[in-house]
Tab-separated table of C-alpha atoms in Angstrom:
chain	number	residue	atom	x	y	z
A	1	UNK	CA	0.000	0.000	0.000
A	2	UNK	CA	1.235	3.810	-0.466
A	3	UNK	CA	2.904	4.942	2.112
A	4	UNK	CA	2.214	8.602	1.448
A	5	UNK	CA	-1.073	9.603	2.960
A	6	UNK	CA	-1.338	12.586	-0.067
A	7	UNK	CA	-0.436	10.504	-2.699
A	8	UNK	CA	-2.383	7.554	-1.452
A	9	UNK	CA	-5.277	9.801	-1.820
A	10	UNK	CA	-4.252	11.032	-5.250
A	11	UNK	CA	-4.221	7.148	-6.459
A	12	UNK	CA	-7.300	6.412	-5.144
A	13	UNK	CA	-8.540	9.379	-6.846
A	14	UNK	CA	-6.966	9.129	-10.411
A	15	UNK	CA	-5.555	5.918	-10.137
A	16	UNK	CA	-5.723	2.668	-12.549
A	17	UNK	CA	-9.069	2.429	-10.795
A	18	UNK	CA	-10.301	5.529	-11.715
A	19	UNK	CA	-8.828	4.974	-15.491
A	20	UNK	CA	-10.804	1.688	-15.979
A	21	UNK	CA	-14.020	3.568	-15.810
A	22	UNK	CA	-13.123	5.398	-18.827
A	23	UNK	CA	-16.686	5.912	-21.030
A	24	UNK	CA	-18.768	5.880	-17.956
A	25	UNK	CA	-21.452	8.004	-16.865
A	26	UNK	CA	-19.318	9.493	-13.535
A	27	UNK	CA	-15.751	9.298	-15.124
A	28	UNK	CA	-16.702	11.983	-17.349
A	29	UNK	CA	-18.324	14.249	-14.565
A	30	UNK	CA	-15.165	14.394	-13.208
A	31	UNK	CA	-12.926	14.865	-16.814
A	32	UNK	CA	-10.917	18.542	-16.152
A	33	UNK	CA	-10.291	20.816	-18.817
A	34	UNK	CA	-7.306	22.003	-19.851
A	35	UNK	CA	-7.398	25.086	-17.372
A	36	UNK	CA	-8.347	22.867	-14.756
A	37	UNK	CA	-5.671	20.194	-15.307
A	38	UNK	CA	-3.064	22.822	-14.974
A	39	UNK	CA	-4.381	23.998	-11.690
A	40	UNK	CA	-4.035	20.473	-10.365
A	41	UNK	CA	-0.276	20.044	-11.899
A	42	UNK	CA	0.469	23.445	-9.758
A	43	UNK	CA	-1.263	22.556	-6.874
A	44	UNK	CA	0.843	19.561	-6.779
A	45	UNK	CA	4.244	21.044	-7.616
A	46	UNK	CA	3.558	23.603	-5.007
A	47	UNK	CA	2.372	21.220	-2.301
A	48	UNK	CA	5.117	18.438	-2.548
A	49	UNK	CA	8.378	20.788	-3.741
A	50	UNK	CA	8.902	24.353	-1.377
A	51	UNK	CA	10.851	25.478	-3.739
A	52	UNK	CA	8.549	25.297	-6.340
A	53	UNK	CA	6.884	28.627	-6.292
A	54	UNK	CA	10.403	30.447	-5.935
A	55	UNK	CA	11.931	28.655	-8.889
A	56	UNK	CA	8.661	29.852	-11.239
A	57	UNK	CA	8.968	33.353	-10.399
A	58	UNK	CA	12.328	33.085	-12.303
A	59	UNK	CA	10.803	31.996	-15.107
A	60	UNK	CA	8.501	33.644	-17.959
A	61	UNK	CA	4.732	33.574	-16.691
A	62	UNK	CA	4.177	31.702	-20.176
A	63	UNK	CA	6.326	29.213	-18.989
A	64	UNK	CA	4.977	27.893	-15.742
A	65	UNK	CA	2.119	25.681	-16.505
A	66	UNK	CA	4.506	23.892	-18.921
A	67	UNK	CA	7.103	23.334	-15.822
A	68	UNK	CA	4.239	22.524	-13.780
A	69	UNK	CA	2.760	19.927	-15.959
A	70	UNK	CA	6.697	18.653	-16.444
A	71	UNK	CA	7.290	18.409	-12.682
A	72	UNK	CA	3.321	16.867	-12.266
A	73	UNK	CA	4.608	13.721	-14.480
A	74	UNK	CA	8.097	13.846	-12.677
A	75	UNK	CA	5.926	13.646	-9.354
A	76	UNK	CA	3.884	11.044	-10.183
A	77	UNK	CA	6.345	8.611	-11.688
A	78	UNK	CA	8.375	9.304	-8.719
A	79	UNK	CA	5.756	7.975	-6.234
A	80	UNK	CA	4.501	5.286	-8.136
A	81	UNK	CA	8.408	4.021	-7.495
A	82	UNK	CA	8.965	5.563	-4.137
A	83	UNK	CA	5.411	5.569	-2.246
A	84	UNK	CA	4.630	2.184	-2.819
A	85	UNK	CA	5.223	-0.768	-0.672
A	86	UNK	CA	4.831	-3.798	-2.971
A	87	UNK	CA	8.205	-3.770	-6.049
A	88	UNK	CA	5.432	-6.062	-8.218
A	89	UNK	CA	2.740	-3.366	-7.788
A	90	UNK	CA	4.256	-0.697	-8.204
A	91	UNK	CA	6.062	-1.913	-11.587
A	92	UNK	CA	2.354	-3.062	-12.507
A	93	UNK	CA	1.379	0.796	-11.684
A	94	UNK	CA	4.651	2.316	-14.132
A	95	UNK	CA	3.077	0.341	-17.052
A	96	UNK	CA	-0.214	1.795	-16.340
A	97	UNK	CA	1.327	4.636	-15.833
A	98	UNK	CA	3.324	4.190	-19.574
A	99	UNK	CA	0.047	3.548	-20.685
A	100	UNK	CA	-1.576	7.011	-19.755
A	101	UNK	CA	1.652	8.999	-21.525
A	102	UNK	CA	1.109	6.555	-24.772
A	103	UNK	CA	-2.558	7.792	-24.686
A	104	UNK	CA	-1.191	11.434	-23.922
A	105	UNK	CA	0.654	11.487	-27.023
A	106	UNK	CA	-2.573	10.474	-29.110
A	107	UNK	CA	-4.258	13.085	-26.800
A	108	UNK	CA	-6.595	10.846	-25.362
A	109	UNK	CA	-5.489	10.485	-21.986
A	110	UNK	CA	-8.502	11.926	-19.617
A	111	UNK	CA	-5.663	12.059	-16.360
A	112	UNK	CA	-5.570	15.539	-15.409
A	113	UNK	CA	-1.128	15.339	-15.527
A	114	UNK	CA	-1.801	14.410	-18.677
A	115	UNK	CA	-4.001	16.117	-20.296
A	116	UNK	CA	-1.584	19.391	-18.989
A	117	UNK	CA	1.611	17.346	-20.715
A	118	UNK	CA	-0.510	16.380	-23.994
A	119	UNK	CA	-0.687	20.340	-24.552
A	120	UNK	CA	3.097	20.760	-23.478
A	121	UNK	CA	4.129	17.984	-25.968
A	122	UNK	CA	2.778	19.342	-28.438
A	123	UNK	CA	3.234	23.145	-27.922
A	124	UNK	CA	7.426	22.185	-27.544
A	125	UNK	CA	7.530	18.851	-30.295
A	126	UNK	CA	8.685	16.799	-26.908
A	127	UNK	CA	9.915	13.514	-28.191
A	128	UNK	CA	8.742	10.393	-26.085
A	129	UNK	CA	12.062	8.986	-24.925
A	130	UNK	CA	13.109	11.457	-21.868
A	131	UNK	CA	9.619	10.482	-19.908
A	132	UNK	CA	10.125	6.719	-21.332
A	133	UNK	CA	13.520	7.017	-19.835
A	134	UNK	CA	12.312	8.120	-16.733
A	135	UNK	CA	10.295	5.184	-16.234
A	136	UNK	CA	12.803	2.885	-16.655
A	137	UNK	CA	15.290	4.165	-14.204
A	138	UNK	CA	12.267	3.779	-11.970
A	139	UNK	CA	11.314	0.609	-12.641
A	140	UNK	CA	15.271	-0.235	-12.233
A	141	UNK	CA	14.859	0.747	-8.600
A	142	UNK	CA	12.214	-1.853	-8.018
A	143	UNK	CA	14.932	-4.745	-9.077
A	144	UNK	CA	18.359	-2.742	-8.307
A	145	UNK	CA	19.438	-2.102	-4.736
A	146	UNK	CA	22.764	-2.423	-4.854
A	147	UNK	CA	25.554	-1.269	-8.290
A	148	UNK	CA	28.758	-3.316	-8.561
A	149	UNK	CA	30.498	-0.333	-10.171
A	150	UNK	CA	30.164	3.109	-11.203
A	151	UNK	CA	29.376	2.293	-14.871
A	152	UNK	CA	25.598	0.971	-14.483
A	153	UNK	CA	25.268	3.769	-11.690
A	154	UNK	CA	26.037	6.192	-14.267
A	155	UNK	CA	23.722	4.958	-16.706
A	156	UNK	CA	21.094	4.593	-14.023
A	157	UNK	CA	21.608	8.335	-13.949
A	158	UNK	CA	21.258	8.841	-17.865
A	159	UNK	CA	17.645	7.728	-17.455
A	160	UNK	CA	16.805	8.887	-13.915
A	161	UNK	CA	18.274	12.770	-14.120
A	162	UNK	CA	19.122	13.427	-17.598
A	163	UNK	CA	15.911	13.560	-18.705
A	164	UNK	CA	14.839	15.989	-16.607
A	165	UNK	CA	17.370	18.387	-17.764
A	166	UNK	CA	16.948	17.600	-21.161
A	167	UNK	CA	13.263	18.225	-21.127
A	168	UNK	CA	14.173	21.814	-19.585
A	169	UNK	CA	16.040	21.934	-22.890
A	170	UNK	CA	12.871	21.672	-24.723
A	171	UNK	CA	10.751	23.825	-22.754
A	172	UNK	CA	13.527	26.304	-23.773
A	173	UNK	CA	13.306	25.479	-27.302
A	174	UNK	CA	17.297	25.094	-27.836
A	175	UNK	CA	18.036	21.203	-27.344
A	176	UNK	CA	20.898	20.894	-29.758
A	177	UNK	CA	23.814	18.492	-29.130
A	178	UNK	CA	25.916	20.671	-27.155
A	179	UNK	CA	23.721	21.550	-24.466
A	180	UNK	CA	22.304	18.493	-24.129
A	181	UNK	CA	25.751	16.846	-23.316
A	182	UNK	CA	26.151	19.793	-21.005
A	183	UNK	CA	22.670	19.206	-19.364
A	184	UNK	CA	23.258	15.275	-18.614
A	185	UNK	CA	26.358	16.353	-17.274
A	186	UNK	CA	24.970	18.830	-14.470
A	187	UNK	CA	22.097	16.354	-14.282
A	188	UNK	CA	23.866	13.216	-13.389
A	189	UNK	CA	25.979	15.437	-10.958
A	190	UNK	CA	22.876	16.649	-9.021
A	191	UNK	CA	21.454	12.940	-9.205
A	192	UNK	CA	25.298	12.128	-7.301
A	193	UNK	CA	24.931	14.830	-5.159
A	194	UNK	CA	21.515	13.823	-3.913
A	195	UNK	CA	22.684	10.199	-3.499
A	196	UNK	CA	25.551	11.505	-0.946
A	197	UNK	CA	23.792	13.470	0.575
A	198	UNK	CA	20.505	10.574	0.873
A	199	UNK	CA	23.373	7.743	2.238
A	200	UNK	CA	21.517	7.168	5.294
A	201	UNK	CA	17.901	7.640	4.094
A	202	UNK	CA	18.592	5.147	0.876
A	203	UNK	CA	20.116	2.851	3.386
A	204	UNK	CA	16.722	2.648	5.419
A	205	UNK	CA	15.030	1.933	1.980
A	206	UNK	CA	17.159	-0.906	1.181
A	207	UNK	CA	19.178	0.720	-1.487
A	208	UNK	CA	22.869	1.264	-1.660
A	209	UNK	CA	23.882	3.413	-4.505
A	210	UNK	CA	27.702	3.825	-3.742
A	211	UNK	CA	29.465	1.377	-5.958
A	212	UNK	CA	30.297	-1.967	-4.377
A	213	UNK	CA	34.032	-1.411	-6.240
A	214	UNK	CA	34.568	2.084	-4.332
A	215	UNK	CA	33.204	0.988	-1.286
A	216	UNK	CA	36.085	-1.895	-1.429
A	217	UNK	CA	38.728	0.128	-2.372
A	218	UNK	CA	38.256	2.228	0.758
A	219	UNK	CA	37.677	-0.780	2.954
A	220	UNK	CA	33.873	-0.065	3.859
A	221	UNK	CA	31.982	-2.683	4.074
A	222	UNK	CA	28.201	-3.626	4.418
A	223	UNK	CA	28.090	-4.846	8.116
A	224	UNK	CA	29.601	-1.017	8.518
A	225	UNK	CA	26.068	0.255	6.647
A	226	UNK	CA	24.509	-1.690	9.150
A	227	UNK	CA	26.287	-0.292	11.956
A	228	UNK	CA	25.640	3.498	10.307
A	229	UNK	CA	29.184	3.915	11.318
A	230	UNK	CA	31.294	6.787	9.668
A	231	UNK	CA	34.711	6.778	10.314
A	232	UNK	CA	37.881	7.192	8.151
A	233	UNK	CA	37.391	4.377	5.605
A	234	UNK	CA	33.711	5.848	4.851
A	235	UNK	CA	34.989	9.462	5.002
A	236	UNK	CA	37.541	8.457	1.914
A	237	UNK	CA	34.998	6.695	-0.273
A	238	UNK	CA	32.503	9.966	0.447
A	239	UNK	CA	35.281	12.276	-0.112
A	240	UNK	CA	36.033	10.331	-3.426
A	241	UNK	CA	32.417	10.219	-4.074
A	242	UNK	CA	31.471	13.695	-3.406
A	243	UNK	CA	34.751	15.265	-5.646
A	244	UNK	CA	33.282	12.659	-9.103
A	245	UNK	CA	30.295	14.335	-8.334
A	246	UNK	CA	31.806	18.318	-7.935
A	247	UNK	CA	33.391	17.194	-11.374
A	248	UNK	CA	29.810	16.318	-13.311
A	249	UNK	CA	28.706	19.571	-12.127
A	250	UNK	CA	31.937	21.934	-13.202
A	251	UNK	CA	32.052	19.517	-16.363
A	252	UNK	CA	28.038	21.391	-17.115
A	253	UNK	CA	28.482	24.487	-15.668
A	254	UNK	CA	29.399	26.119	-19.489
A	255	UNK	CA	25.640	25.080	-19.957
A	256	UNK	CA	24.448	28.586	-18.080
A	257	UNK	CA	25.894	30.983	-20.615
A	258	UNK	CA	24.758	29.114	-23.600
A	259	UNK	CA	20.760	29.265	-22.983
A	260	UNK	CA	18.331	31.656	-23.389
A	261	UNK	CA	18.502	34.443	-21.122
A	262	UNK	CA	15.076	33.366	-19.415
A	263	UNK	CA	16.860	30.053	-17.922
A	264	UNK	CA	20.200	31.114	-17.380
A	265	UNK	CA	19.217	32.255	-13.225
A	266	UNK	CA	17.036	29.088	-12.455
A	267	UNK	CA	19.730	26.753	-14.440
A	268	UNK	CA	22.406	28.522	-12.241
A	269	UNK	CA	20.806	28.343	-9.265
A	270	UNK	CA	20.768	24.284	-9.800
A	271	UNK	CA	24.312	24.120	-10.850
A	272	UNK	CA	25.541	25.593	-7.909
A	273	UNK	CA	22.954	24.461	-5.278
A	274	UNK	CA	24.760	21.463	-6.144
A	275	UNK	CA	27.693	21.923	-5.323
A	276	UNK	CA	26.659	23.773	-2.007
A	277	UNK	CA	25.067	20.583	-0.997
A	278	UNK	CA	28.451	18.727	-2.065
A	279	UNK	CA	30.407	21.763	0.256
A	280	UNK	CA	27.464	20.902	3.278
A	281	UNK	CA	28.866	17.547	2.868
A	282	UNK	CA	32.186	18.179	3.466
A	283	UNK	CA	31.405	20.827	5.851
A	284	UNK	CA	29.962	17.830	7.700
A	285	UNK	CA	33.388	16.378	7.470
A	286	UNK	CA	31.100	13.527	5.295
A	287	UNK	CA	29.020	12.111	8.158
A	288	UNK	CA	25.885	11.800	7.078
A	289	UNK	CA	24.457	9.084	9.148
A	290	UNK	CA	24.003	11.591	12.009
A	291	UNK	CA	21.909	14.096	10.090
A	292	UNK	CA	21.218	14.705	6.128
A	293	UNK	CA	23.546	17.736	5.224
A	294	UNK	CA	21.424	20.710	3.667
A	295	UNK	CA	22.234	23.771	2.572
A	296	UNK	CA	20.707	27.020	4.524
A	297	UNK	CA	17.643	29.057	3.541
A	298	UNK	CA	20.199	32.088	4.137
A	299	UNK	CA	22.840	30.055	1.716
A	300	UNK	CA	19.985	29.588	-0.833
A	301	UNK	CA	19.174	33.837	-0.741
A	302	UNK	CA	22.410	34.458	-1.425
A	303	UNK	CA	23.495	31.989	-4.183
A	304	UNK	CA	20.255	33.695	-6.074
A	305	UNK	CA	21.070	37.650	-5.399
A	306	UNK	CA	24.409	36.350	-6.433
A	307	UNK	CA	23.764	35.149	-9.841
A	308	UNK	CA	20.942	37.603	-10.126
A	309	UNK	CA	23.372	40.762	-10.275
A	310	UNK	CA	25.836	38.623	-12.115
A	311	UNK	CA	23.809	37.292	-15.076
A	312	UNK	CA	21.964	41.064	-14.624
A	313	UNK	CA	25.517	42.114	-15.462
């Protein structure tokens, strides 16, 4: 069962159940319209993400419901991995889920995310594969708890953050080859950064994203993830850890100056929230089994006046 009390809710209310009364009498009472979809989409972006309503305000007004609508489908595919107790389930509930963005793309889905997206998709020429991709990283985590090296992490990562970037791409109207390689770089070194930073919470869930290969070259073992203990061994493999990531991130950062002026603060703003999270986590001196590291509401003010008078500039 979810273990979400709000999303639990949202299943029950557009859920697989709700879909397989498609035709009848009360499903199409309760069919939104396009105005009304997008409502829902920001009502949910605003309710599950704090940041949400900041990060809009740096964007163009005509924008927004398209972000909203992006981060809806993000959302949901997220908790249809994450809020659900049962792996077979909630795989069963990512085909469904597959389904409803295969009937989006025909415009005949009737879920309120989707009938937001189906206008996005079409307003931007949105290929399929970066929410396709999306649902395969998360259907990954129902089978994959544990990566024997960095290699399948990384491609984990191509499917789990890189689509998100590249989709801002889109929304931007200027995915071309070289900012796309950019994106997937600052992408996969956010999705890093988030893993470091999520050690102890991932550990609780069962999942152990720091490559078996690192974790043996720096002599920490899994009895030591069951102990929760940090000491020098696990500071190493963090510190190793948390530089690859720093190195994703610098790798991207080009990626600000090379996009429309509209994105350049919000793209910033990700690019180096990063790496304040990675400097938390040193900060921290990498122990973050006693508390996740997060970076400061104060910290967050001033990385955006900061790139607000620079880019102004």
């Amino acid at each position: 069962m979810p273990t979400d009390e709000l999303f639990a809710d949202q299943l029950a209310q557009w859920g697989p159940e709700w879909a397989s009364n498609r035709g009848s009498n009360s499903h199409r009472v309760t069919r939104l319209s396009l105005a009304e979809s997008r409502r829902y989409c920001l009502t949910l972006a605003v309710s599950h993400y704090e940041n949400f309503t900041v990060a809009s305000r740096l964007l163009p007004k005509k924008l927004r419901p398209h972000f909203a609508a992006v981060y809806a489908y993000c959302r949901w595919s997220d908790d249809l991995a994450d809020e659900i107790d049962d792996p077979e389930q909630s795989l069963a509930l990512l085909d469904w889920w597959a389904t409803e963005l295969d009937r989006a793309y025909r415009s005949q889905s009737d879920h309120p995310v989707m009938i937001a997206l189906a206008e996005t998709i079409r307003e931007f020429d949105i290929p399929r594969e970066p929410f396709l991709d999306l649902l395969d990283a998360f259907r990954q985590d129902q089978t994959t708890v544990r990566y024997a090296t960095f290699e399948p992490l990384s491609d984990y990562c191509r499917r789990s953050a890189n689509p998100v970037g590249r989709l801002v791409l889109y929304l931007g109207r200027c995915a071309d080859p070289q900012r796309l390689e950019l994106s997937d770089a600052v992408c996969t070194g956010l999705q890093l950064a988030n893993f470091w930073q999520d050690v102890a919470e991932d550990w609780d869930r069962g999942r152990i994203y720091l490559p078996e290969e690192d974790r043996q070259r720096f002599g920490y073992t899994e009895a030591d993830f069951s102990r929760r203990e940090c000491n020098e061994p696990f500071r190493q493999l963090m510190a190793f850890e948390v530089d690859r990531a720093e190195e994703y991130l610098r790798r991207g950062e080009p990626l600000i100056d090379l996009l429309p002026r509209e994105l350049r603060l919000p793209v910033a703003l990700f690019v180096h929230g990063g790496l304040a999270v990675l400097d938390e986590i040193r900060c921290a001196r990498f122990d973050v089994w006693t508390g996740r590291p997060k970076v400061s509401k104060w910290r967050k003010l001033k990385l955006v006046g900061q790139w607000w008078w620079k880019l102004k500039n």
